[in-house]
Amino acid sequence: MNDPVPMKAIRHLAAASLCLGLAAPLAAQEPPAQLPGLGVDRDGVSVLGVSSGGYMATQLAVAWPERFAGLGVAAAGPWACARGSLGLALGQCMATRRGMPDPAELQNRYQGYRQRELVGDPEALAELRVFVWHGAKDETVTPSLGRALAEQFRDWLASPDDQLRFVESEEAGHGWPLAAPPGTPVDALADCRAGGGTHLLACDLDIAGEMLGWLHGDLEPPEPGEPRGELVRFDQSDFDARGLGDTGYLFVPTGCEDGGCELSVALHGCAMDVEQIDEAFVRHSGLNEWAAANRRVVLYPQAETSLPNPQGCWDWWGFAESTWQLDPLHDSRQGSQTGALMAMIERLQQAPDTN
């Protein structure tokens, strides 16, 4: 792995970015720079995700609970639901025509992983703060699966009444709900109930603020207008794993270049990567506004489409491991994508070079 980019190169990284204005034509973009060390706080990290990104966020939090303060999940089901099987992913973890996942079987998988040190310490897991959201009209991931995820964490958390919040929105479908501020492009939004398109649901629900507020306490509200900071592209090739795209995104609030800010990792869902919906999620999720107001860097890693993964999903059923593992360990510390994502976090936690 290459050394982190010197902080004097942050200007080049910003110049190579798409910033916060209109996207430059792809042909005119400079190659993305390396992901920089930003000296982000190691104690205030949260991981958030929607759909397949929600499944992946949970995999990260269970594998490395001591590295996270909070977990936020939208439109996804319980940890290890697919257990390395595409058939289970489709038939029991999206639709439930094969029945609901068996909590005892999932707990047995967890205990087996724990004995092999493939997941983190249960005491660290018990200290997480967790926010789970699901749309009651979700026809992609059955709403009962979101409830199952909440119940799974209710059994794991030390004080679930204080640490866990579950929200189900009656008229919402599948996706990431938001309260779009004035100026949000119409084509960046999807119908609250029907979903589709960008999967950014115009539900008049600021899920970004709800999640971050629950996970990190009272936050300063966003200021009107565009968030103060830079949205930059970075080269993901340093973090090689099957299914990762070439380029990721990073929102750096003004003043965070020299360290001391906190970090949230935001994982898009299937069909929500930049290849398929351009920059809709990385620009209009609502996370950047809250991040700018509260000195919080946002990392937007990107998955890619491929023959085994045509929708550009994060690996929550084992496709990235199945070519060499009979029992894929994608949902453990040995998962190739989980390892790559943790390496990105570690890079951002390295001290900035201010020379």
mmCIF file of C-alpha atoms in Angstrom:
data_model
loop_
_atom_site.group_PDB
_atom_site.id
_atom_site.type_symbol
_atom_site.label_atom_id
_atom_site.label_comp_id
_atom_site.label_asym_id
_atom_site.label_seq_id
_atom_site.Cartn_x
_atom_site.Cartn_y
_atom_site.Cartn_z
ATOM 1 C CA MET A 1 0.000 0.000 0.000
ATOM 2 C CA ASN A 2 1.351 3.432 -0.902
ATOM 3 C CA ASP A 3 2.010 6.136 1.681
ATOM 4 C CA PRO A 4 -0.762 8.669 2.273
ATOM 5 C CA VAL A 5 -0.771 11.759 0.119
ATOM 6 C CA PRO A 6 0.948 14.781 1.759
ATOM 7 C CA MET A 7 -1.542 17.358 2.925
ATOM 8 C CA LYS A 8 0.025 19.959 0.691
ATOM 9 C CA ALA A 9 -1.416 17.819 -2.109
ATOM 10 C CA ILE A 10 -4.977 18.257 -0.823
ATOM 11 C CA ARG A 11 -5.304 21.143 -3.262
ATOM 12 C CA HIS A 12 -4.486 18.773 -6.119
ATOM 13 C CA LEU A 13 -7.008 16.295 -4.765
ATOM 14 C CA ALA A 14 -9.603 19.051 -4.703
ATOM 15 C CA ALA A 15 -8.654 20.145 -8.202
ATOM 16 C CA ALA A 16 -9.069 16.569 -9.374
ATOM 17 C CA SER A 17 -12.448 16.425 -7.704
ATOM 18 C CA LEU A 18 -15.858 17.370 -8.925
ATOM 19 C CA CYS A 19 -16.130 19.782 -5.999
ATOM 20 C CA LEU A 20 -19.650 20.933 -5.160
ATOM 21 C CA GLY A 21 -20.640 22.596 -8.383
ATOM 22 C CA LEU A 22 -21.656 21.030 -11.681
ATOM 23 C CA ALA A 23 -19.777 17.875 -12.601
ATOM 24 C CA ALA A 24 -17.043 18.377 -15.176
ATOM 25 C CA PRO A 25 -17.175 16.138 -18.263
ATOM 26 C CA LEU A 26 -15.371 12.883 -17.570
ATOM 27 C CA ALA A 27 -12.834 13.566 -20.302
ATOM 28 C CA ALA A 28 -11.843 16.819 -18.586
ATOM 29 C CA GLN A 29 -11.297 15.321 -15.127
ATOM 30 C CA GLU A 30 -7.806 14.844 -13.782
ATOM 31 C CA PRO A 31 -6.961 11.377 -12.438
ATOM 32 C CA PRO A 32 -8.037 10.981 -8.815
ATOM 33 C CA ALA A 33 -5.332 11.365 -6.176
ATOM 34 C CA GLN A 34 -4.606 9.052 -3.266
ATOM 35 C CA LEU A 35 -6.866 9.012 -0.242
ATOM 36 C CA PRO A 36 -5.166 11.365 2.239
ATOM 37 C CA GLY A 37 -4.385 10.978 5.894
ATOM 38 C CA LEU A 38 -6.660 13.452 7.671
ATOM 39 C CA GLY A 39 -6.054 12.599 11.304
ATOM 40 C CA VAL A 40 -9.734 11.851 11.896
ATOM 41 C CA ASP A 41 -10.759 11.001 15.445
ATOM 42 C CA ARG A 42 -10.544 7.256 16.126
ATOM 43 C CA ASP A 43 -13.313 7.378 18.733
ATOM 44 C CA GLY A 44 -16.120 8.985 16.737
ATOM 45 C CA VAL A 45 -16.467 6.770 13.667
ATOM 46 C CA SER A 46 -19.871 5.689 12.395
ATOM 47 C CA VAL A 47 -20.765 3.468 9.466
ATOM 48 C CA LEU A 48 -24.020 4.019 7.584
ATOM 49 C CA GLY A 49 -25.535 2.140 4.685
ATOM 50 C CA VAL A 50 -28.641 1.614 2.596
ATOM 51 C CA SER A 51 -29.825 -1.705 1.123
ATOM 52 C CA SER A 52 -26.711 -3.750 0.252
ATOM 53 C CA GLY A 53 -24.717 -0.947 1.881
ATOM 54 C CA GLY A 54 -26.793 -1.471 5.018
ATOM 55 C CA TYR A 55 -25.916 -5.153 5.044
ATOM 56 C CA MET A 56 -22.250 -4.268 4.525
ATOM 57 C CA ALA A 57 -22.328 -1.592 7.244
ATOM 58 C CA THR A 58 -23.592 -4.205 9.692
ATOM 59 C CA GLN A 59 -20.871 -6.634 8.602
ATOM 60 C CA LEU A 60 -18.236 -3.989 9.345
ATOM 61 C CA ALA A 61 -19.704 -3.106 12.732
ATOM 62 C CA VAL A 62 -19.956 -6.737 13.850
ATOM 63 C CA ALA A 63 -16.483 -7.612 12.547
ATOM 64 C CA TRP A 64 -14.799 -4.576 14.133
ATOM 65 C CA PRO A 65 -17.134 -3.159 16.835
ATOM 66 C CA GLU A 66 -14.258 -1.639 18.783
ATOM 67 C CA ARG A 67 -13.531 0.608 15.791
ATOM 68 C CA PHE A 68 -17.018 2.137 15.581
ATOM 69 C CA ALA A 69 -19.167 4.308 17.808
ATOM 70 C CA GLY A 70 -22.359 3.851 15.805
ATOM 71 C CA LEU A 71 -24.138 1.927 13.061
ATOM 72 C CA GLY A 72 -26.924 3.301 10.863
ATOM 73 C CA VAL A 73 -28.876 0.997 8.523
ATOM 74 C CA ALA A 74 -31.635 1.761 6.025
ATOM 75 C CA ALA A 75 -33.629 -0.891 4.142
ATOM 76 C CA ALA A 76 -31.638 -4.001 5.075
ATOM 77 C CA GLY A 77 -32.052 -7.147 7.154
ATOM 78 C CA PRO A 78 -30.123 -8.993 9.853
ATOM 79 C CA TRP A 79 -26.406 -9.680 10.007
ATOM 80 C CA ALA A 80 -25.225 -12.818 8.126
ATOM 81 C CA CYS A 81 -28.694 -13.313 6.640
ATOM 82 C CA ALA A 82 -27.419 -14.742 3.334
ATOM 83 C CA ARG A 83 -24.721 -16.974 4.886
ATOM 84 C CA GLY A 84 -22.802 -17.196 1.617
ATOM 85 C CA SER A 85 -25.809 -18.201 -0.502
ATOM 86 C CA LEU A 86 -27.289 -16.162 -3.351
ATOM 87 C CA GLY A 87 -30.439 -18.276 -3.049
ATOM 88 C CA LEU A 88 -30.877 -17.240 0.576
ATOM 89 C CA ALA A 89 -30.040 -13.635 -0.289
ATOM 90 C CA LEU A 90 -32.868 -13.534 -2.816
ATOM 91 C CA GLY A 91 -35.370 -15.806 -1.093
ATOM 92 C CA GLN A 92 -34.908 -15.058 2.587
ATOM 93 C CA CYS A 93 -33.080 -11.725 2.882
ATOM 94 C CA MET A 94 -34.938 -9.650 0.276
ATOM 95 C CA ALA A 95 -38.219 -11.458 -0.258
ATOM 96 C CA THR A 96 -39.139 -14.041 2.375
ATOM 97 C CA ARG A 97 -40.675 -16.762 0.201
ATOM 98 C CA ARG A 98 -38.239 -19.193 1.843
ATOM 99 C CA GLY A 99 -39.320 -17.995 5.264
ATOM 100 C CA MET A 100 -37.733 -15.576 7.702
ATOM 101 C CA PRO A 101 -34.093 -16.025 8.736
ATOM 102 C CA ASP A 102 -33.758 -18.224 11.810
ATOM 103 C CA PRO A 103 -32.344 -16.059 14.650
ATOM 104 C CA ALA A 104 -30.839 -19.122 16.323
ATOM 105 C CA GLU A 105 -28.990 -20.094 13.151
ATOM 106 C CA LEU A 106 -27.608 -16.583 12.744
ATOM 107 C CA GLN A 107 -26.522 -16.545 16.386
ATOM 108 C CA ASN A 108 -24.783 -19.900 15.913
ATOM 109 C CA ARG A 109 -22.878 -18.408 12.982
ATOM 110 C CA TYR A 110 -21.896 -15.466 15.160
ATOM 111 C CA GLN A 111 -20.702 -17.734 17.956
ATOM 112 C CA GLY A 112 -18.713 -19.852 15.502
ATOM 113 C CA TYR A 113 -17.065 -16.729 14.117
ATOM 114 C CA ARG A 114 -16.384 -15.513 17.638
ATOM 115 C CA GLN A 115 -14.580 -18.750 18.535
ATOM 116 C CA ARG A 116 -12.398 -18.330 15.435
ATOM 117 C CA GLU A 117 -11.805 -14.601 16.162
ATOM 118 C CA LEU A 118 -13.487 -13.616 12.900
ATOM 119 C CA VAL A 119 -15.666 -10.990 14.594
ATOM 120 C CA GLY A 120 -15.025 -8.549 17.411
ATOM 121 C CA ASP A 121 -15.414 -8.778 21.158
ATOM 122 C CA PRO A 122 -19.075 -9.090 22.269
ATOM 123 C CA GLU A 123 -18.400 -6.483 24.952
ATOM 124 C CA ALA A 124 -17.438 -3.965 22.277
ATOM 125 C CA LEU A 125 -20.468 -4.921 20.177
ATOM 126 C CA ALA A 126 -22.678 -4.368 23.218
ATOM 127 C CA GLU A 127 -21.572 -0.722 23.441
ATOM 128 C CA LEU A 128 -22.577 0.362 19.920
ATOM 129 C CA ARG A 129 -25.312 2.848 19.221
ATOM 130 C CA VAL A 130 -27.597 1.602 16.427
ATOM 131 C CA PHE A 131 -30.227 3.244 14.205
ATOM 132 C CA VAL A 132 -32.391 1.075 11.915
ATOM 133 C CA TRP A 133 -34.869 2.501 9.385
ATOM 134 C CA HIS A 134 -37.192 0.711 6.990
ATOM 135 C CA GLY A 135 -40.014 1.739 4.678
ATOM 136 C CA ALA A 136 -43.262 -0.097 5.352
ATOM 137 C CA LYS A 137 -44.009 -0.177 1.593
ATOM 138 C CA ASP A 138 -40.586 -1.606 0.687
ATOM 139 C CA GLU A 139 -41.098 -4.218 -2.044
ATOM 140 C CA THR A 140 -37.374 -4.949 -2.474
ATOM 141 C CA VAL A 141 -36.368 -5.856 1.078
ATOM 142 C CA THR A 142 -39.395 -7.011 3.061
ATOM 143 C CA PRO A 143 -40.002 -4.686 6.052
ATOM 144 C CA SER A 144 -40.071 -7.605 8.492
ATOM 145 C CA LEU A 145 -36.344 -8.036 7.783
ATOM 146 C CA GLY A 146 -35.616 -4.566 9.145
ATOM 147 C CA ARG A 147 -37.492 -5.515 12.285
ATOM 148 C CA ALA A 148 -35.432 -8.715 12.469
ATOM 149 C CA LEU A 149 -32.215 -6.667 12.336
ATOM 150 C CA ALA A 150 -33.436 -4.470 15.180
ATOM 151 C CA GLU A 151 -34.315 -7.552 17.247
ATOM 152 C CA GLN A 152 -30.898 -9.066 16.542
ATOM 153 C CA PHE A 153 -29.206 -5.998 17.987
ATOM 154 C CA ARG A 154 -31.657 -5.888 20.868
ATOM 155 C CA ASP A 155 -30.150 -9.198 21.945
ATOM 156 C CA TRP A 156 -26.583 -7.954 21.492
ATOM 157 C CA LEU A 157 -26.657 -4.464 23.034
ATOM 158 C CA ALA A 158 -26.026 -3.780 26.702
ATOM 159 C CA SER A 159 -28.962 -1.356 27.057
ATOM 160 C CA PRO A 160 -31.086 -1.609 23.896
ATOM 161 C CA ASP A 161 -33.735 0.847 25.088
ATOM 162 C CA ASP A 162 -31.026 3.511 25.282
ATOM 163 C CA GLN A 163 -28.771 2.427 22.404
ATOM 164 C CA LEU A 164 -31.180 1.227 19.701
ATOM 165 C CA ARG A 165 -33.685 3.208 17.671
ATOM 166 C CA PHE A 166 -35.929 1.551 15.089
ATOM 167 C CA VAL A 167 -38.063 3.660 12.734
ATOM 168 C CA GLU A 168 -40.521 2.348 10.156
ATOM 169 C CA SER A 169 -42.040 4.929 7.809
ATOM 170 C CA GLU A 170 -45.580 3.986 6.819
ATOM 171 C CA GLU A 171 -45.641 5.383 3.266
ATOM 172 C CA ALA A 172 -42.008 4.848 2.233
ATOM 173 C CA GLY A 173 -40.607 2.311 -0.212
ATOM 174 C CA HIS A 174 -37.086 1.008 -0.756
ATOM 175 C CA GLY A 175 -34.197 3.437 -0.586
ATOM 176 C CA TRP A 176 -32.691 6.329 1.388
ATOM 177 C CA PRO A 177 -35.316 8.878 2.533
ATOM 178 C CA LEU A 178 -34.502 12.562 2.601
ATOM 179 C CA ALA A 179 -35.984 15.993 2.996
ATOM 180 C CA ALA A 180 -34.566 17.579 -0.131
ATOM 181 C CA PRO A 181 -33.436 21.179 0.432
ATOM 182 C CA PRO A 182 -34.357 23.842 -2.132
ATOM 183 C CA GLY A 183 -32.269 23.505 -5.248
ATOM 184 C CA THR A 184 -32.042 19.710 -5.204
ATOM 185 C CA PRO A 185 -32.317 18.578 -8.844
ATOM 186 C CA VAL A 186 -35.628 16.888 -9.572
ATOM 187 C CA ASP A 187 -33.881 14.045 -11.383
ATOM 188 C CA ALA A 188 -31.919 13.255 -8.202
ATOM 189 C CA LEU A 189 -35.127 12.275 -6.375
ATOM 190 C CA ALA A 190 -37.357 9.215 -6.466
ATOM 191 C CA ASP A 191 -40.961 8.859 -5.385
ATOM 192 C CA CYS A 192 -41.196 8.184 -1.650
ATOM 193 C CA ARG A 193 -43.339 5.078 -2.027
ATOM 194 C CA ALA A 194 -42.405 3.752 -5.462
ATOM 195 C CA GLY A 195 -38.634 4.210 -5.189
ATOM 196 C CA GLY A 196 -36.571 3.313 -8.248
ATOM 197 C CA GLY A 197 -34.378 5.791 -10.087
ATOM 198 C CA THR A 198 -31.720 7.110 -7.730
ATOM 199 C CA HIS A 199 -33.400 5.451 -4.700
ATOM 200 C CA LEU A 200 -33.179 8.833 -2.924
ATOM 201 C CA LEU A 201 -36.738 8.938 -1.642
ATOM 202 C CA ALA A 202 -38.514 12.302 -1.484
ATOM 203 C CA CYS A 203 -40.216 11.414 1.809
ATOM 204 C CA ASP A 204 -39.755 14.658 3.754
ATOM 205 C CA LEU A 205 -37.637 12.673 6.237
ATOM 206 C CA ASP A 206 -34.065 13.777 6.862
ATOM 207 C CA ILE A 207 -32.652 10.325 7.568
ATOM 208 C CA ALA A 208 -29.087 11.687 7.527
ATOM 209 C CA GLY A 209 -29.823 14.034 10.405
ATOM 210 C CA GLU A 210 -31.928 11.460 12.261
ATOM 211 C CA MET A 211 -29.204 8.837 12.052
ATOM 212 C CA LEU A 212 -26.262 11.058 12.893
ATOM 213 C CA GLY A 213 -28.155 12.712 15.731
ATOM 214 C CA TRP A 214 -28.985 9.362 17.333
ATOM 215 C CA LEU A 215 -25.497 7.951 16.860
ATOM 216 C CA HIS A 216 -23.499 11.013 17.939
ATOM 217 C CA GLY A 217 -25.743 13.104 20.169
ATOM 218 C CA ASP A 218 -26.902 16.688 19.718
ATOM 219 C CA LEU A 219 -25.602 18.162 16.483
ATOM 220 C CA GLU A 220 -25.477 21.656 15.058
ATOM 221 C CA PRO A 221 -28.122 22.052 12.324
ATOM 222 C CA PRO A 222 -26.875 22.576 8.768
ATOM 223 C CA GLU A 223 -26.547 26.091 7.451
ATOM 224 C CA PRO A 224 -28.622 27.127 4.421
ATOM 225 C CA GLY A 225 -26.980 26.751 1.047
ATOM 226 C CA GLU A 226 -24.278 24.435 -0.174
ATOM 227 C CA PRO A 227 -22.199 22.741 2.541
ATOM 228 C CA ARG A 228 -18.819 24.327 3.146
ATOM 229 C CA GLY A 229 -16.176 21.865 2.062
ATOM 230 C CA GLU A 230 -14.854 19.869 -0.876
ATOM 231 C CA LEU A 231 -16.250 16.726 -2.458
ATOM 232 C CA VAL A 232 -13.205 14.985 -3.878
ATOM 233 C CA ARG A 233 -12.498 11.849 -5.883
ATOM 234 C CA PHE A 234 -9.820 9.410 -4.757
ATOM 235 C CA ASP A 235 -8.119 6.379 -6.254
ATOM 236 C CA GLN A 236 -9.485 3.146 -4.774
ATOM 237 C CA SER A 237 -6.820 0.961 -6.404
ATOM 238 C CA ASP A 238 -4.722 1.169 -3.221
ATOM 239 C CA PHE A 239 -7.478 -0.841 -1.536
ATOM 240 C CA ASP A 240 -7.769 -3.698 -3.987
ATOM 241 C CA ALA A 241 -10.727 -6.018 -3.481
ATOM 242 C CA ARG A 242 -13.026 -7.753 -5.909
ATOM 243 C CA GLY A 243 -16.102 -5.639 -6.579
ATOM 244 C CA LEU A 244 -14.620 -2.206 -5.750
ATOM 245 C CA GLY A 245 -14.792 0.563 -8.310
ATOM 246 C CA ASP A 246 -11.750 2.486 -9.499
ATOM 247 C CA THR A 247 -12.728 5.742 -7.812
ATOM 248 C CA GLY A 248 -14.261 6.661 -4.451
ATOM 249 C CA TYR A 249 -15.496 9.967 -3.042
ATOM 250 C CA LEU A 250 -14.688 11.930 0.094
ATOM 251 C CA PHE A 251 -16.387 14.984 1.560
ATOM 252 C CA VAL A 252 -13.940 17.105 3.567
ATOM 253 C CA PRO A 253 -15.553 19.992 5.503
ATOM 254 C CA THR A 254 -13.706 23.278 5.570
ATOM 255 C CA GLY A 255 -11.199 23.143 8.436
ATOM 256 C CA CYS A 256 -10.847 19.350 8.503
ATOM 257 C CA GLU A 257 -7.746 19.242 6.291
ATOM 258 C CA ASP A 258 -5.460 19.564 9.322
ATOM 259 C CA GLY A 259 -7.025 16.843 11.448
ATOM 260 C CA GLY A 260 -9.269 16.580 14.495
ATOM 261 C CA CYS A 261 -12.596 15.890 12.752
ATOM 262 C CA GLU A 262 -14.769 12.803 13.081
ATOM 263 C CA LEU A 263 -15.677 10.332 10.336
ATOM 264 C CA SER A 264 -18.764 8.686 8.895
ATOM 265 C CA VAL A 265 -18.541 5.978 6.232
ATOM 266 C CA ALA A 266 -21.575 6.018 3.878
ATOM 267 C CA LEU A 267 -22.224 2.909 1.779
ATOM 268 C CA HIS A 268 -24.560 3.205 -1.211
ATOM 269 C CA GLY A 269 -27.055 0.511 -2.145
ATOM 270 C CA CYS A 270 -27.394 -1.635 -5.242
ATOM 271 C CA ALA A 271 -27.783 0.493 -8.401
ATOM 272 C CA MET A 272 -26.706 3.589 -6.408
ATOM 273 C CA ASP A 273 -23.020 3.829 -7.320
ATOM 274 C CA VAL A 274 -21.761 6.726 -9.436
ATOM 275 C CA GLU A 275 -21.591 4.528 -12.518
ATOM 276 C CA GLN A 276 -25.373 4.096 -12.402
ATOM 277 C CA ILE A 277 -26.816 7.236 -10.790
ATOM 278 C CA ASP A 278 -23.899 9.629 -11.290
ATOM 279 C CA GLU A 279 -23.252 11.633 -8.095
ATOM 280 C CA ALA A 280 -26.790 11.696 -6.722
ATOM 281 C CA PHE A 281 -26.006 9.821 -3.500
ATOM 282 C CA VAL A 282 -22.640 11.441 -2.767
ATOM 283 C CA ARG A 283 -24.091 14.921 -3.279
ATOM 284 C CA HIS A 284 -27.715 14.779 -2.221
ATOM 285 C CA SER A 285 -27.990 12.215 0.616
ATOM 286 C CA GLY A 286 -28.069 15.051 3.179
ATOM 287 C CA LEU A 287 -24.935 13.755 4.892
ATOM 288 C CA ASN A 288 -22.616 16.458 3.569
ATOM 289 C CA GLU A 289 -24.752 19.247 5.042
ATOM 290 C CA TRP A 290 -24.707 17.702 8.526
ATOM 291 C CA ALA A 291 -21.020 16.852 8.170
ATOM 292 C CA ALA A 292 -20.066 20.436 7.280
ATOM 293 C CA ALA A 293 -21.929 21.796 10.308
ATOM 294 C CA ASN A 294 -20.349 19.298 12.699
ATOM 295 C CA ARG A 295 -16.757 18.794 11.513
ATOM 296 C CA ARG A 296 -17.397 15.290 10.214
ATOM 297 C CA VAL A 297 -15.628 13.857 7.174
ATOM 298 C CA VAL A 298 -17.771 11.546 5.002
ATOM 299 C CA LEU A 299 -16.215 8.657 3.097
ATOM 300 C CA TYR A 300 -18.214 7.370 0.116
ATOM 301 C CA PRO A 301 -16.541 4.176 -1.152
ATOM 302 C CA GLN A 302 -17.829 2.856 -4.455
ATOM 303 C CA ALA A 303 -18.669 -0.670 -5.584
ATOM 304 C CA GLU A 304 -18.776 -1.529 -9.288
ATOM 305 C CA THR A 305 -20.948 -3.549 -11.639
ATOM 306 C CA SER A 306 -19.697 -6.882 -12.972
ATOM 307 C CA LEU A 307 -20.996 -10.169 -14.338
ATOM 308 C CA PRO A 308 -21.454 -11.726 -10.876
ATOM 309 C CA ASN A 309 -22.673 -8.390 -9.464
ATOM 310 C CA PRO A 310 -24.608 -6.585 -12.220
ATOM 311 C CA GLN A 311 -26.281 -4.075 -9.887
ATOM 312 C CA GLY A 312 -23.072 -2.826 -8.255
ATOM 313 C CA CYS A 313 -24.008 -4.126 -4.783
ATOM 314 C CA TRP A 314 -21.721 -4.451 -1.793
ATOM 315 C CA ASP A 315 -20.819 -8.055 -1.062
ATOM 316 C CA TRP A 316 -23.324 -9.246 1.523
ATOM 317 C CA TRP A 317 -23.900 -12.739 0.077
ATOM 318 C CA GLY A 318 -20.330 -13.842 -0.742
ATOM 319 C CA PHE A 319 -19.781 -13.237 -4.454
ATOM 320 C CA ALA A 320 -16.327 -11.727 -3.883
ATOM 321 C CA GLU A 321 -15.145 -14.766 -1.904
ATOM 322 C CA SER A 322 -16.991 -17.667 -3.503
ATOM 323 C CA THR A 323 -14.425 -18.343 -6.238
ATOM 324 C CA TRP A 324 -11.942 -19.647 -3.653
ATOM 325 C CA GLN A 325 -14.008 -20.309 -0.496
ATOM 326 C CA LEU A 326 -16.638 -23.024 -0.104
ATOM 327 C CA ASP A 327 -17.988 -21.113 2.907
ATOM 328 C CA PRO A 328 -17.432 -17.425 2.019
ATOM 329 C CA LEU A 329 -16.127 -15.293 4.880
ATOM 330 C CA HIS A 330 -17.367 -12.036 3.342
ATOM 331 C CA ASP A 331 -19.219 -11.161 6.586
ATOM 332 C CA SER A 332 -16.142 -11.530 8.786
ATOM 333 C CA ARG A 333 -12.791 -9.901 9.453
ATOM 334 C CA GLN A 334 -11.382 -11.948 6.567
ATOM 335 C CA GLY A 335 -13.815 -10.556 3.995
ATOM 336 C CA SER A 336 -11.908 -8.894 1.154
ATOM 337 C CA GLN A 337 -14.308 -5.933 0.934
ATOM 338 C CA THR A 338 -14.508 -5.501 4.709
ATOM 339 C CA GLY A 339 -10.714 -5.451 4.777
ATOM 340 C CA ALA A 340 -10.518 -2.856 2.015
ATOM 341 C CA LEU A 341 -13.046 -0.584 3.722
ATOM 342 C CA MET A 342 -11.238 -0.830 7.055
ATOM 343 C CA ALA A 343 -7.981 0.061 5.276
ATOM 344 C CA MET A 344 -9.633 3.225 3.929
ATOM 345 C CA ILE A 345 -10.671 4.174 7.459
ATOM 346 C CA GLU A 346 -7.156 3.534 8.736
ATOM 347 C CA ARG A 347 -5.706 5.733 5.990
ATOM 348 C CA LEU A 348 -7.991 8.619 6.974
ATOM 349 C CA GLN A 349 -6.981 8.169 10.625
ATOM 350 C CA GLN A 350 -3.312 8.658 9.816
ATOM 351 C CA ALA A 351 -1.908 12.041 10.769
ATOM 352 C CA PRO A 352 -2.052 14.704 8.060
ATOM 353 C CA ASP A 353 1.203 15.882 6.561
ATOM 354 C CA THR A 354 1.074 19.657 6.868
ATOM 355 C CA ASN A 355 4.478 20.351 5.287
#
